[in-house]
Coordinates of C-alpha atoms in Angstrom, one line a residue:
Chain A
X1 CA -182.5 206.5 34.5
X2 CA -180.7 203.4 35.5
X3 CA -182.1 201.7 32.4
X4 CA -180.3 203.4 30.1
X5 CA -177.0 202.5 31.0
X6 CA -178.1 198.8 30.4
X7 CA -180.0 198.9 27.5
X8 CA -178.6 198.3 24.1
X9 CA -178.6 201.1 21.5
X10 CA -178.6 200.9 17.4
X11 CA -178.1 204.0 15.6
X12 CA -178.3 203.7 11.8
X13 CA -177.6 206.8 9.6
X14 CA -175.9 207.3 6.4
X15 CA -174.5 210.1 7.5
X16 CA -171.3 211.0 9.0
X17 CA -171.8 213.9 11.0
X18 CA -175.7 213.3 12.1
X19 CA -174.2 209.6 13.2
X20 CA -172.0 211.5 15.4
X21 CA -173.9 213.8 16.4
X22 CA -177.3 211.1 17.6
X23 CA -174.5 209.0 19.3
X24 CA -173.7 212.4 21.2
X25 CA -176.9 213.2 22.5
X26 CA -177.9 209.3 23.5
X27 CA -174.6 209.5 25.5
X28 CA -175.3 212.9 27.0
X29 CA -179.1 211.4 27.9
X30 CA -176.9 208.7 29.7
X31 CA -177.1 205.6 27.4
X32 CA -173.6 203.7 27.3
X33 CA -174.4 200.6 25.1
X34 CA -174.7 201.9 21.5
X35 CA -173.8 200.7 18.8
X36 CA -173.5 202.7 15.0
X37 CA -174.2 201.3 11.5
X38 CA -173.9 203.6 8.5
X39 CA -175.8 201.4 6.0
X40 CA -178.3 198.5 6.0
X41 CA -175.3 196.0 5.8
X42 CA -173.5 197.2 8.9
X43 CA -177.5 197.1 10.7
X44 CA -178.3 193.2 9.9
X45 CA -175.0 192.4 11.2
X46 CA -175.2 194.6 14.2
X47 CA -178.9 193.1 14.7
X48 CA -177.9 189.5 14.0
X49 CA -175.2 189.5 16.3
X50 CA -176.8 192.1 19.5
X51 CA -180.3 191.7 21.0
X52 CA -181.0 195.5 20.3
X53 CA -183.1 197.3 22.5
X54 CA -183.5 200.5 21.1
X55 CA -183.0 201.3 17.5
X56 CA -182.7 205.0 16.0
X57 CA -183.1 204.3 12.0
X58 CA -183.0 206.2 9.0
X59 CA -185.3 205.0 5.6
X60 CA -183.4 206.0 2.7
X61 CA -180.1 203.9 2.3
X62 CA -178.3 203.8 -1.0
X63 CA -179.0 200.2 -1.0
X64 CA -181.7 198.2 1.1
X65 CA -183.9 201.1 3.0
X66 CA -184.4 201.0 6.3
X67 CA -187.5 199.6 6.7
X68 CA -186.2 196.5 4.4
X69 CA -184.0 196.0 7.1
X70 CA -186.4 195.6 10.1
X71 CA -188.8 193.6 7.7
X72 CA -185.8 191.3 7.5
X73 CA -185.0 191.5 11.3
X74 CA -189.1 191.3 12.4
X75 CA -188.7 187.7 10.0
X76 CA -185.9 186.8 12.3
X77 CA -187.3 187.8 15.3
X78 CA -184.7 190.6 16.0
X79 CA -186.9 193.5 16.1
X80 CA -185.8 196.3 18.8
X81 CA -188.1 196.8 21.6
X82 CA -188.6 200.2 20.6
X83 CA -187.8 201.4 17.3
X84 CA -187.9 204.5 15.9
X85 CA -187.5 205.6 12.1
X86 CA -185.7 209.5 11.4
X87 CA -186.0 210.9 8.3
X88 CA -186.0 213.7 5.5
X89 CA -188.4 212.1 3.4
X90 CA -190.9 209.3 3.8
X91 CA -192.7 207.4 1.1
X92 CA -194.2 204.6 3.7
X93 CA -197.4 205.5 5.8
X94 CA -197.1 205.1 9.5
X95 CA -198.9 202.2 9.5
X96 CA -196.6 200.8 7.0
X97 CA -194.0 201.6 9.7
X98 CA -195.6 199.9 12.2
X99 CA -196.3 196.7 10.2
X100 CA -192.7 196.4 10.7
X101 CA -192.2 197.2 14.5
X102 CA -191.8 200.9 14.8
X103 CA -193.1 202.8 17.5
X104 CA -193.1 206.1 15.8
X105 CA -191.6 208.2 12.7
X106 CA -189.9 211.4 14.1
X107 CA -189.5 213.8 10.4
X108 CA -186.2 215.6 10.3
X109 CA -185.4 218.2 11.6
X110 CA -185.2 216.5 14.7
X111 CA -185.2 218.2 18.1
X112 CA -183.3 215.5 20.0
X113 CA -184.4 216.9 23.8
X114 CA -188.3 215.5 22.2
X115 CA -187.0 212.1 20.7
X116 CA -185.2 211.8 24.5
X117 CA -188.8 212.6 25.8
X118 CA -190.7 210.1 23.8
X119 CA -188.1 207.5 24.2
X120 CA -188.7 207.8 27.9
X121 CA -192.4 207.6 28.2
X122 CA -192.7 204.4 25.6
X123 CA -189.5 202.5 27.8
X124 CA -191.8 203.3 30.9
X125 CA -195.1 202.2 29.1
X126 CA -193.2 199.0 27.8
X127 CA -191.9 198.1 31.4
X128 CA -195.2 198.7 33.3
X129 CA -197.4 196.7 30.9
X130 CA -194.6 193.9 31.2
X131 CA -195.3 194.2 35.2
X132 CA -198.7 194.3 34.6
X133 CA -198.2 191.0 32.5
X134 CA -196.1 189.6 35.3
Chain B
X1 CA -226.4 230.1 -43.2
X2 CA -224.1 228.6 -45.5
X3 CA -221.3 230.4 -44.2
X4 CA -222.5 229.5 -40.8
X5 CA -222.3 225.8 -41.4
X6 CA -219.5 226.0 -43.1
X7 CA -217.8 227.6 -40.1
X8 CA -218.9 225.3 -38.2
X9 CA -218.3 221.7 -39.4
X10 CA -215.6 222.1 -41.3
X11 CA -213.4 225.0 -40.6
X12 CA -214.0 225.1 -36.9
X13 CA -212.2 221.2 -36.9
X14 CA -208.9 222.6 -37.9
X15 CA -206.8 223.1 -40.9
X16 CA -206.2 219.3 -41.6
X17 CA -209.8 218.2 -41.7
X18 CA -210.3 221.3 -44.3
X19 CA -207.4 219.9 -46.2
X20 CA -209.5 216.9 -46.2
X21 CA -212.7 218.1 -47.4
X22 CA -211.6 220.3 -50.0
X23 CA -209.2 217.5 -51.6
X24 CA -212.4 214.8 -51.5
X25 CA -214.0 217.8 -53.3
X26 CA -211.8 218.0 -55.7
X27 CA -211.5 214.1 -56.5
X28 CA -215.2 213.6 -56.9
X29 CA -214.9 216.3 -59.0
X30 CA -212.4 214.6 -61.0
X31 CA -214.1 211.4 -61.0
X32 CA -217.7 213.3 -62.3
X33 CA -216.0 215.0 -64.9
X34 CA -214.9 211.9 -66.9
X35 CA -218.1 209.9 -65.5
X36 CA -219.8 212.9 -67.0
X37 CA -217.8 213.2 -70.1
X38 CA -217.3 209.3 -71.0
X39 CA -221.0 209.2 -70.4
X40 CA -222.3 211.9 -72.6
X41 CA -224.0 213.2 -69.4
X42 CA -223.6 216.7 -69.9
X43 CA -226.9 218.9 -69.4
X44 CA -225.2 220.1 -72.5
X45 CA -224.6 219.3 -76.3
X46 CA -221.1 218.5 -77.1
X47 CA -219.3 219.5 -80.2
X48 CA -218.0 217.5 -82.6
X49 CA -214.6 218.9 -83.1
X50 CA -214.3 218.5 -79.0
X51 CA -216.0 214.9 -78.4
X52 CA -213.0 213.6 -80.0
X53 CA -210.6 215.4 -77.2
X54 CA -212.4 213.7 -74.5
X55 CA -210.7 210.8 -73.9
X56 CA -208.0 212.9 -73.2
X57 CA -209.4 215.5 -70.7
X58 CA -210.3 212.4 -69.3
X59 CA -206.9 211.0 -69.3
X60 CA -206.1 214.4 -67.8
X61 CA -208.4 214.1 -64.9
X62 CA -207.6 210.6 -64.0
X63 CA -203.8 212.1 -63.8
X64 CA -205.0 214.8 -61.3
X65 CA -206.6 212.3 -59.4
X66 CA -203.5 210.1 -58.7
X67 CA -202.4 212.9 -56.5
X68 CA -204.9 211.6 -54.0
X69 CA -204.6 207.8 -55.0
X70 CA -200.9 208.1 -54.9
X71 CA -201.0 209.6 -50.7
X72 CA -203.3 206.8 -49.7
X73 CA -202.5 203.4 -51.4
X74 CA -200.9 201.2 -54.2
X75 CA -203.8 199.6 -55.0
X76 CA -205.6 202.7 -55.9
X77 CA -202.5 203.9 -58.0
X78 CA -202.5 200.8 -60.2
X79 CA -206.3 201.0 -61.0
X80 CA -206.0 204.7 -61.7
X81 CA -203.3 204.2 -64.3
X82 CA -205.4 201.1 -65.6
X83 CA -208.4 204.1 -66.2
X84 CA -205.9 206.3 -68.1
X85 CA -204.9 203.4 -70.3
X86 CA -208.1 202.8 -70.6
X87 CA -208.9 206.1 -72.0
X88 CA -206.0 205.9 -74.6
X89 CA -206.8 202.6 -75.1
X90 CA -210.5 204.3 -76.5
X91 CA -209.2 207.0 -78.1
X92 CA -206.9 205.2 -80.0
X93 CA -208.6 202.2 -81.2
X94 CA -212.1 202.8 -79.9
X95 CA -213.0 199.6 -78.6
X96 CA -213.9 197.8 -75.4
X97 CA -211.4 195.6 -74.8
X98 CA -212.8 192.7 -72.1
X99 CA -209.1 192.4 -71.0
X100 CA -209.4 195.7 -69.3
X101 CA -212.6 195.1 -67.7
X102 CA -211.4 191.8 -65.4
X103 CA -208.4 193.9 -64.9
X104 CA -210.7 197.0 -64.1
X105 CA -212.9 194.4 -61.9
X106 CA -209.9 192.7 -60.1
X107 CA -208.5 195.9 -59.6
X108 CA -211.6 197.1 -57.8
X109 CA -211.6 193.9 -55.2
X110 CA -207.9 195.1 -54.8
X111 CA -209.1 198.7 -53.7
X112 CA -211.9 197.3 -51.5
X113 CA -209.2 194.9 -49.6
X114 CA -206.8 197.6 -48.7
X115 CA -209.6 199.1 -47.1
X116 CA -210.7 196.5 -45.2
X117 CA -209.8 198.2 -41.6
X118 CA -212.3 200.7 -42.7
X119 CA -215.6 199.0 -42.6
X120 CA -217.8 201.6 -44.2
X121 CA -215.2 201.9 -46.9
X122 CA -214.8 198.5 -47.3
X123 CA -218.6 197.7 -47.8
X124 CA -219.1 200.5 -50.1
X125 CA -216.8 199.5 -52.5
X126 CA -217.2 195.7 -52.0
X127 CA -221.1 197.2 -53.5
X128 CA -219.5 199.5 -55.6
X129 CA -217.9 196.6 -57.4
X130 CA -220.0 194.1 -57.6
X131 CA -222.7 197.0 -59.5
X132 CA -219.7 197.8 -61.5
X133 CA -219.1 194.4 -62.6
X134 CA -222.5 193.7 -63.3
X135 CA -223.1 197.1 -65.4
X136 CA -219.9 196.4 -67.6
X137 CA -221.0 192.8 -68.0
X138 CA -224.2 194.1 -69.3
X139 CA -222.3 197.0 -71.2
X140 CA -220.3 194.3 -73.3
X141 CA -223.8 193.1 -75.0
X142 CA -225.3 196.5 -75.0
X143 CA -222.8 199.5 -75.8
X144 CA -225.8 202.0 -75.4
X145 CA -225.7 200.6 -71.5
X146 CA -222.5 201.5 -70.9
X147 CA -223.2 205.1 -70.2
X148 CA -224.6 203.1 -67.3
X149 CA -221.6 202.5 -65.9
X150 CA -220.2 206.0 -66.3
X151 CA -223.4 206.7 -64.6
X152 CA -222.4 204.7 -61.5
X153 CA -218.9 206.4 -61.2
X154 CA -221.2 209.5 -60.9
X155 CA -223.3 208.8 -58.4
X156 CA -221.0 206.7 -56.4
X157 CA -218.0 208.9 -55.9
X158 CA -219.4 211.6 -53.8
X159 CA -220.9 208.9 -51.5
X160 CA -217.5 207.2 -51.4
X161 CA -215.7 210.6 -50.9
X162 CA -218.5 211.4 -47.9
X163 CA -217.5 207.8 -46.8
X164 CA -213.8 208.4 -46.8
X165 CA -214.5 212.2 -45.2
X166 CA -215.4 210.3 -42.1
X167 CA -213.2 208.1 -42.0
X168 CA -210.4 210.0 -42.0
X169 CA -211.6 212.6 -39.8
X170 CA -212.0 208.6 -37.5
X171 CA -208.6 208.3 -38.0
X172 CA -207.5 212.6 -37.6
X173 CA -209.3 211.8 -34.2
X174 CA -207.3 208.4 -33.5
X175 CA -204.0 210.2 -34.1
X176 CA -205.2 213.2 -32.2
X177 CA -205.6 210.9 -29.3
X178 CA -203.1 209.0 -29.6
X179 CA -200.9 212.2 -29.3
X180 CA -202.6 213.7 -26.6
X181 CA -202.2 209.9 -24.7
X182 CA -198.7 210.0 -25.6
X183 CA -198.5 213.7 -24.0
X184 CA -200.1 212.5 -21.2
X185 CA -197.7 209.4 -20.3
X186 CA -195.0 212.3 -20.7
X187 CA -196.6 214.3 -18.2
X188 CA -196.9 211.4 -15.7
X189 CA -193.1 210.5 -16.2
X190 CA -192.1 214.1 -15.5
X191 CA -194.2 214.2 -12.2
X192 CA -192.5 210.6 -11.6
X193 CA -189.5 212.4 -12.0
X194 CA -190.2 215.6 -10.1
X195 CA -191.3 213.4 -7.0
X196 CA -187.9 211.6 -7.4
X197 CA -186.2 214.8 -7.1
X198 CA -188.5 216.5 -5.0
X199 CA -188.2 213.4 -2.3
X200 CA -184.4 213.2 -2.7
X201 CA -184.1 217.2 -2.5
X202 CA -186.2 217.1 0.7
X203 CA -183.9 214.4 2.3
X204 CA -180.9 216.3 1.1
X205 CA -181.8 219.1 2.6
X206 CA -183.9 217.9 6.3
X207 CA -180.7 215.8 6.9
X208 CA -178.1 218.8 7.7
X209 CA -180.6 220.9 9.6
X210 CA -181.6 218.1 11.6
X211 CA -177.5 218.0 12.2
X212 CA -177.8 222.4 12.9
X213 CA -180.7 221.6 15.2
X214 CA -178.5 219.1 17.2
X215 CA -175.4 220.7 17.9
X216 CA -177.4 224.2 18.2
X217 CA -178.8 222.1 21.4
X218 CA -175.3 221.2 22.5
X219 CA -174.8 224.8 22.6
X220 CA -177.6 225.1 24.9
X221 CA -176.7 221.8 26.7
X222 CA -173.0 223.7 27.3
X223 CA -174.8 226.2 29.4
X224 CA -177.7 224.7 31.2
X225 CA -175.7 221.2 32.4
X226 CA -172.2 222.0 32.3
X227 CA -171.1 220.1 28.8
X228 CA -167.7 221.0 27.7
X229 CA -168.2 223.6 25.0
X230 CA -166.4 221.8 21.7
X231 CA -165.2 224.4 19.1
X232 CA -166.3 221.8 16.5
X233 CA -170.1 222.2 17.4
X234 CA -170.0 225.6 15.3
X235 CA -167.7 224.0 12.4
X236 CA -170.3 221.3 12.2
X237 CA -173.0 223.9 11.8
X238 CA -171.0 226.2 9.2
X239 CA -170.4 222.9 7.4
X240 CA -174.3 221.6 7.1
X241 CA -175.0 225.4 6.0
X242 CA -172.2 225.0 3.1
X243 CA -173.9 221.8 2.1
X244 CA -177.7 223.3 2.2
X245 CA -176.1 226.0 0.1
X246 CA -175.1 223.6 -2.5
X247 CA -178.6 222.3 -2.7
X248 CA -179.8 225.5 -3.3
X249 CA -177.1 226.5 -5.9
X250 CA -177.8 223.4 -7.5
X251 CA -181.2 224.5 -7.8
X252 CA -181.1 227.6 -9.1
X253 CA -178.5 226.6 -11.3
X254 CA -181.7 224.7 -12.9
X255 CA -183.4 227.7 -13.4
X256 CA -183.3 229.5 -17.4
X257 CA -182.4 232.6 -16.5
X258 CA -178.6 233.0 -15.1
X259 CA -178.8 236.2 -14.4
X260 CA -181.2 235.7 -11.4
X261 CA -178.0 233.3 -9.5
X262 CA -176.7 236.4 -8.0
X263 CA -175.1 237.0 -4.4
X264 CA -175.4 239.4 -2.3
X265 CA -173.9 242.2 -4.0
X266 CA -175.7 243.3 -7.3
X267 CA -175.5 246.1 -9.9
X268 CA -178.4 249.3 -9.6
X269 CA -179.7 248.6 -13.0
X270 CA -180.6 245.3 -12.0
X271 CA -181.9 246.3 -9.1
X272 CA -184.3 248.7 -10.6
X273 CA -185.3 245.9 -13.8
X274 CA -186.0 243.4 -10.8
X275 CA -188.1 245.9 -8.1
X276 CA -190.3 247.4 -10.9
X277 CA -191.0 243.6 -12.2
X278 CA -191.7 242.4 -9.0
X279 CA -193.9 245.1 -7.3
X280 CA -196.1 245.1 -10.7
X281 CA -196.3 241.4 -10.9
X282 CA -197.2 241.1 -6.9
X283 CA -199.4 243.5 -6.2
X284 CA -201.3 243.9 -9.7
X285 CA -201.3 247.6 -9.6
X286 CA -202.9 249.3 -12.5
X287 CA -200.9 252.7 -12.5
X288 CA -197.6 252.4 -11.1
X289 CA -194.9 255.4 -12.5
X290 CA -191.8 254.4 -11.2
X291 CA -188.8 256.8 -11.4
X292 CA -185.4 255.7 -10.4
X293 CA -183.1 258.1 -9.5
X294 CA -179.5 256.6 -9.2
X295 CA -176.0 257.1 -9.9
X296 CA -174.9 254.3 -12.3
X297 CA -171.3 254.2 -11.1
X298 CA -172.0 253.0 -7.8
X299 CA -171.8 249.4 -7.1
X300 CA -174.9 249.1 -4.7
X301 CA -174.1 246.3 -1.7
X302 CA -177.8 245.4 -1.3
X303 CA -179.5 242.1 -0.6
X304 CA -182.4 241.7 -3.1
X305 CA -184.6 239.9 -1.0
X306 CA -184.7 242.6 1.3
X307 CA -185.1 245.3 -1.3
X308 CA -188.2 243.1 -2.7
X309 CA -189.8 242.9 0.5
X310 CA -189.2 246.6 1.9
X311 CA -190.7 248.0 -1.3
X312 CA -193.5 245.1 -1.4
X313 CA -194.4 245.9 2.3
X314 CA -194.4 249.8 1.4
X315 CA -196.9 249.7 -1.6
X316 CA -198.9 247.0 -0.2
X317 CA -199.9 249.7 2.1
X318 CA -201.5 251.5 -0.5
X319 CA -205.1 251.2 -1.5
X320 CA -204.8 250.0 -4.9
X321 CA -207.8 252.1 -6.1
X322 CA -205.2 255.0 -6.7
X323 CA -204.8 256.3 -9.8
X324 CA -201.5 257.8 -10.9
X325 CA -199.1 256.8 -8.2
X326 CA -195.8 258.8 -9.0
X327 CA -192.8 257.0 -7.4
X328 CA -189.6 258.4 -7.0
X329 CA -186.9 255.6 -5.7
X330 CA -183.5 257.7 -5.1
X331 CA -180.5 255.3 -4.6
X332 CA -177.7 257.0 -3.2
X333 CA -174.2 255.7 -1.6
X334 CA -175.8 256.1 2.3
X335 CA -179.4 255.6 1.4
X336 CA -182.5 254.8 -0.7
X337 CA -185.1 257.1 -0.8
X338 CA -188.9 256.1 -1.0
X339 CA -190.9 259.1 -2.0
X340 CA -194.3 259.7 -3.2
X341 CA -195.0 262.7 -4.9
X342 CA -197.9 265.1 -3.6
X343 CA -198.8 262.4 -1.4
X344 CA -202.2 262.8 0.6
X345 CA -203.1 262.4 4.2
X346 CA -204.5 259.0 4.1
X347 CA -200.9 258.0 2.5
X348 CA -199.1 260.0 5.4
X349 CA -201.1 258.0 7.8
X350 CA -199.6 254.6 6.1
X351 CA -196.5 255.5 6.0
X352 CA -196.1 256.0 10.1
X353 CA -197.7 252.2 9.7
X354 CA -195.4 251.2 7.5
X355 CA -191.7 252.7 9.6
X356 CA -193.0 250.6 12.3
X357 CA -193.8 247.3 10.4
X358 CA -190.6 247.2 8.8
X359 CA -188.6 248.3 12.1
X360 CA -190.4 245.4 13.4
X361 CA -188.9 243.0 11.2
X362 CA -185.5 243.9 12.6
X363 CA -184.1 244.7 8.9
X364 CA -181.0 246.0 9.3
X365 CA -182.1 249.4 7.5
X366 CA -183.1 252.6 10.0
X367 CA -186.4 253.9 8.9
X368 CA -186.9 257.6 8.8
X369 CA -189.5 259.4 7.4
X370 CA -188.4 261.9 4.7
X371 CA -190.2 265.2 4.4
X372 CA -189.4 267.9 1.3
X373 CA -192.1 270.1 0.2
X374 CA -193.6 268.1 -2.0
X375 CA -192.5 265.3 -1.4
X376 CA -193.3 262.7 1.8
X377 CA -191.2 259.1 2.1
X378 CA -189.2 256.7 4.1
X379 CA -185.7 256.9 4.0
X380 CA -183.9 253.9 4.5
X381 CA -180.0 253.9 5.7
X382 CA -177.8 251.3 6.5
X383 CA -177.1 250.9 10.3
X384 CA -173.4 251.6 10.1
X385 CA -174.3 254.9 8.8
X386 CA -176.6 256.3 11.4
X387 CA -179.6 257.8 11.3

């Protein structure tokens, strides 16, 4: 559980009340470094300027969408460790997703106690094949 | 047999390739009845007194034809005028002028060129000039061969009214498709357009009830690891509901028919209009008698999705096999009454199924059966007035 507190946390969403409401639960789950973006702008700044560990994005943006933004970011070598795309809508395939870095695509309505859940089991998977590598 | 082939290449094609057929008809007509009548062709002797009026029934003709010539193309228009002055040119001074045949021939190579995106057209009357020419050459040293040429016009203009029969119906088709391609490019661009709306509707909506999910897990957070309960949580939630409602106005505001944009409350007439529609449409019965029994003053507070689905659930019951299925629906101010008339055992034995399946829902109606002498039915009140 330790490795929440240190690991860095991107939350992108358009909107208000769901940005609030993520930020909540990763708190409650005990993560401490996050960081909130409410359009694609705000991200590529937030990504350019924080090595992001963990990245909670939405797709549909008014402008760029969100996978734009972590083709960008995969380009500069900024892609999260894990990333995971939310949203109400998807007109990308998973593998699409993946192409860009993401781990998984969670469809809204999102139960947040599973998303905590999945999170956990990929950071564990991701640190024991890093051992492994060591 | 006649009839039969009649009925079916030509009129089973439509009214516009009859149109066609019957006006081609009527030119070649035209054109065989001066051929016929310049030529002295007739399987009949002509009088006197009346060979002198032919160059004007001719004249005549010619002028109905130019209601076809004058639809399709210039070229034709000029020649067919050329053939009337012709035919006063004959009756007045009786000659053969060789100034009208090179306009006649040029005229002809006009015709031929305007046709040239038809190639059957075009061939035909590239031949049917070049014969032309070469019969009124031969007609200027021999007037007896000139009958020749009226001969021609005879034989030629049913081939060429065949010819252009085809053709158009070519071109009926082309336009045909090209309106059914255009219809089609129409229909893709509204499906482009529905899966615009139907992607942004589905964001619109999954985005707040992701955000009712969430805080309805704070609220179960607040009791199972102490989080400090925050009025807000339930604002939030009343505040994504509001904005899925607006979605949904907004859609039904798309729908024609205003009427069907109502709340919760509605009046009994519409009630009744919309139950008997519904139950007739869903369940397909053959003989439903429906009698509403109501007191039109009364504003009814009922939610029409329940109402639909108590009264589906109850006739669904029903074998559909039965024959004259008398309905009484009795709206009162404490309850509605669902009663079948001289009902029979096997219906008596539904409706204790049907009390139960609809308590089991948890509607907030009390079901009790509803016994007369004649009559057997579910009674539905509202909670707050007791069974």
């Amino acid at each position: 559980m330790n490795w929440r507190k240190e690991v860095k946390v991107l939350i992108i969403e358009d909107n208000k009340d769901l940005l609030e409401l993520e930020e909540m639960h990763m708190r409650i789950a005990g993560f401490e470094n996050i960081f909130l973006a409410e359009n694609s702008e705000e991200a590529e700044t937030l990504l350019n300027e924080h090595k992001i560990d963990l990245c909670l994005s939405d797709i549909k943006f008014p402008t760029k969408d969100g996978v734009e933004v972590m083709r960008n970011a995969k380009v500069k070598n900024q892609t999260p460790g894990i990333l995971i795309f939310i949203s109400g809508f998807n007109d990308y395939k998973l593998d699409q997703l993946k192409a860009v870095g993401a781990c998984e695509y969670f469809e809204k309505p999102v139960k947040f106690e599973k998303l905590i859940q999945f999170i956990e089991s990929k950071y564990q998977e991701l640190h024991s094949n890093k051992e492994k590598a060591s | 047999m006649i009839k039969s082939f009649i009925d079916q290449k030509i009129l089973s094609r439509g009214k516009d390739f009859v149109q066609l057929v019957f006006f081609n008809i009527f030119c070649s007509f035209v054109y065989w009845g001066w051929g016929f009548l310049i030529g002295d062709l007739v399987p009949f002797q002509i009088h006197d007194n009346f060979r002198q009026y032919i160059p004007i029934i001719s004249i005549i003709l010619n002028s109905c034809a130019l209601f076809e010539i004058f639809s399709i193309h210039k070229a034709g228009l000029y020649l067919q005028v050329l053939i009337i002055f012709h035919a006063g040119y004959l009756l007045f001074f009786n000659q053969h002028h060789h100034v009208f045949i090179l306009a006649f021939t040029l005229l002809l190579v006009l015709q031929s060129l305007t046709f040239k995106k038809r190639k059957e057209l075009f061939l035909f009357y590239i031949f049917a000039t070049i014969l032309s020419i070469a019969l009124t050459v031969v007609a200027t040293y021999n007037r007896e061969l000139f009958m020749y040429n009226s001969f021609t016009v005879i034989l030629l203009s049913p081939i060429a009214a065949l010819l252009k029969i085809s053709s158009d119906e070519v071109r009926l088709l082309q336009s045909q498709k090209i309106s059914e391609l255009k219809v089609e490019k129409l229909n893709l661009k509204i499906n482009e357009q529905l899966n615009i709306l139907g992607s942004a509707l589905a964001h619109e909506i999954n985005t707040p009830l992701t955000t009712i999910l969430g805080y309805t897990e704070m609220l179960d957070l607040y009791k199972h690891k102490n989080i400090p309960l925050d009025s807000k949580f339930i604002k939030k939630i009343e505040k994504q509901v509001i904005q899925i409602k607006e979605i949904t106005d907004m859609l039904s505001s798309l729908s024609s028919d205003p009427k069907k944009n109502g709340s919760g409350g509605t009046t009994s007439e519409e009630i009744i209009i919309d139950v008997k529609n519904h139950l007739e449409t869903k369940l397909s019965l053959n003989k439903l008698k429906l009698v509403f029994i109501y007191d039109q003053s009364y504003y009814y507070e009922i939610e029409k999705g329940k109402m639909y689905y108590i009264f589906t659930e109850i006739l669904k019951q029903f074998p559909t096999q039965i024959e004259d299925l008398n309905i009484e629906i009795k709206f009162s101010e404490k309850d509605i009454c669902f009663l079948i008339d001289k009902p029979n055992e096997l219906m008596i034995n539904d409706l204790n199924t049907m009390s139960a399946q609809l308590l089991a829902n948890n509607y907030n109606y009390k079901i009790k059966n509803y016994e007369s002498d004649t009559k057997l039915g579910i009674q539905l009140k509202k909670e707050d007035q007791g069974v």
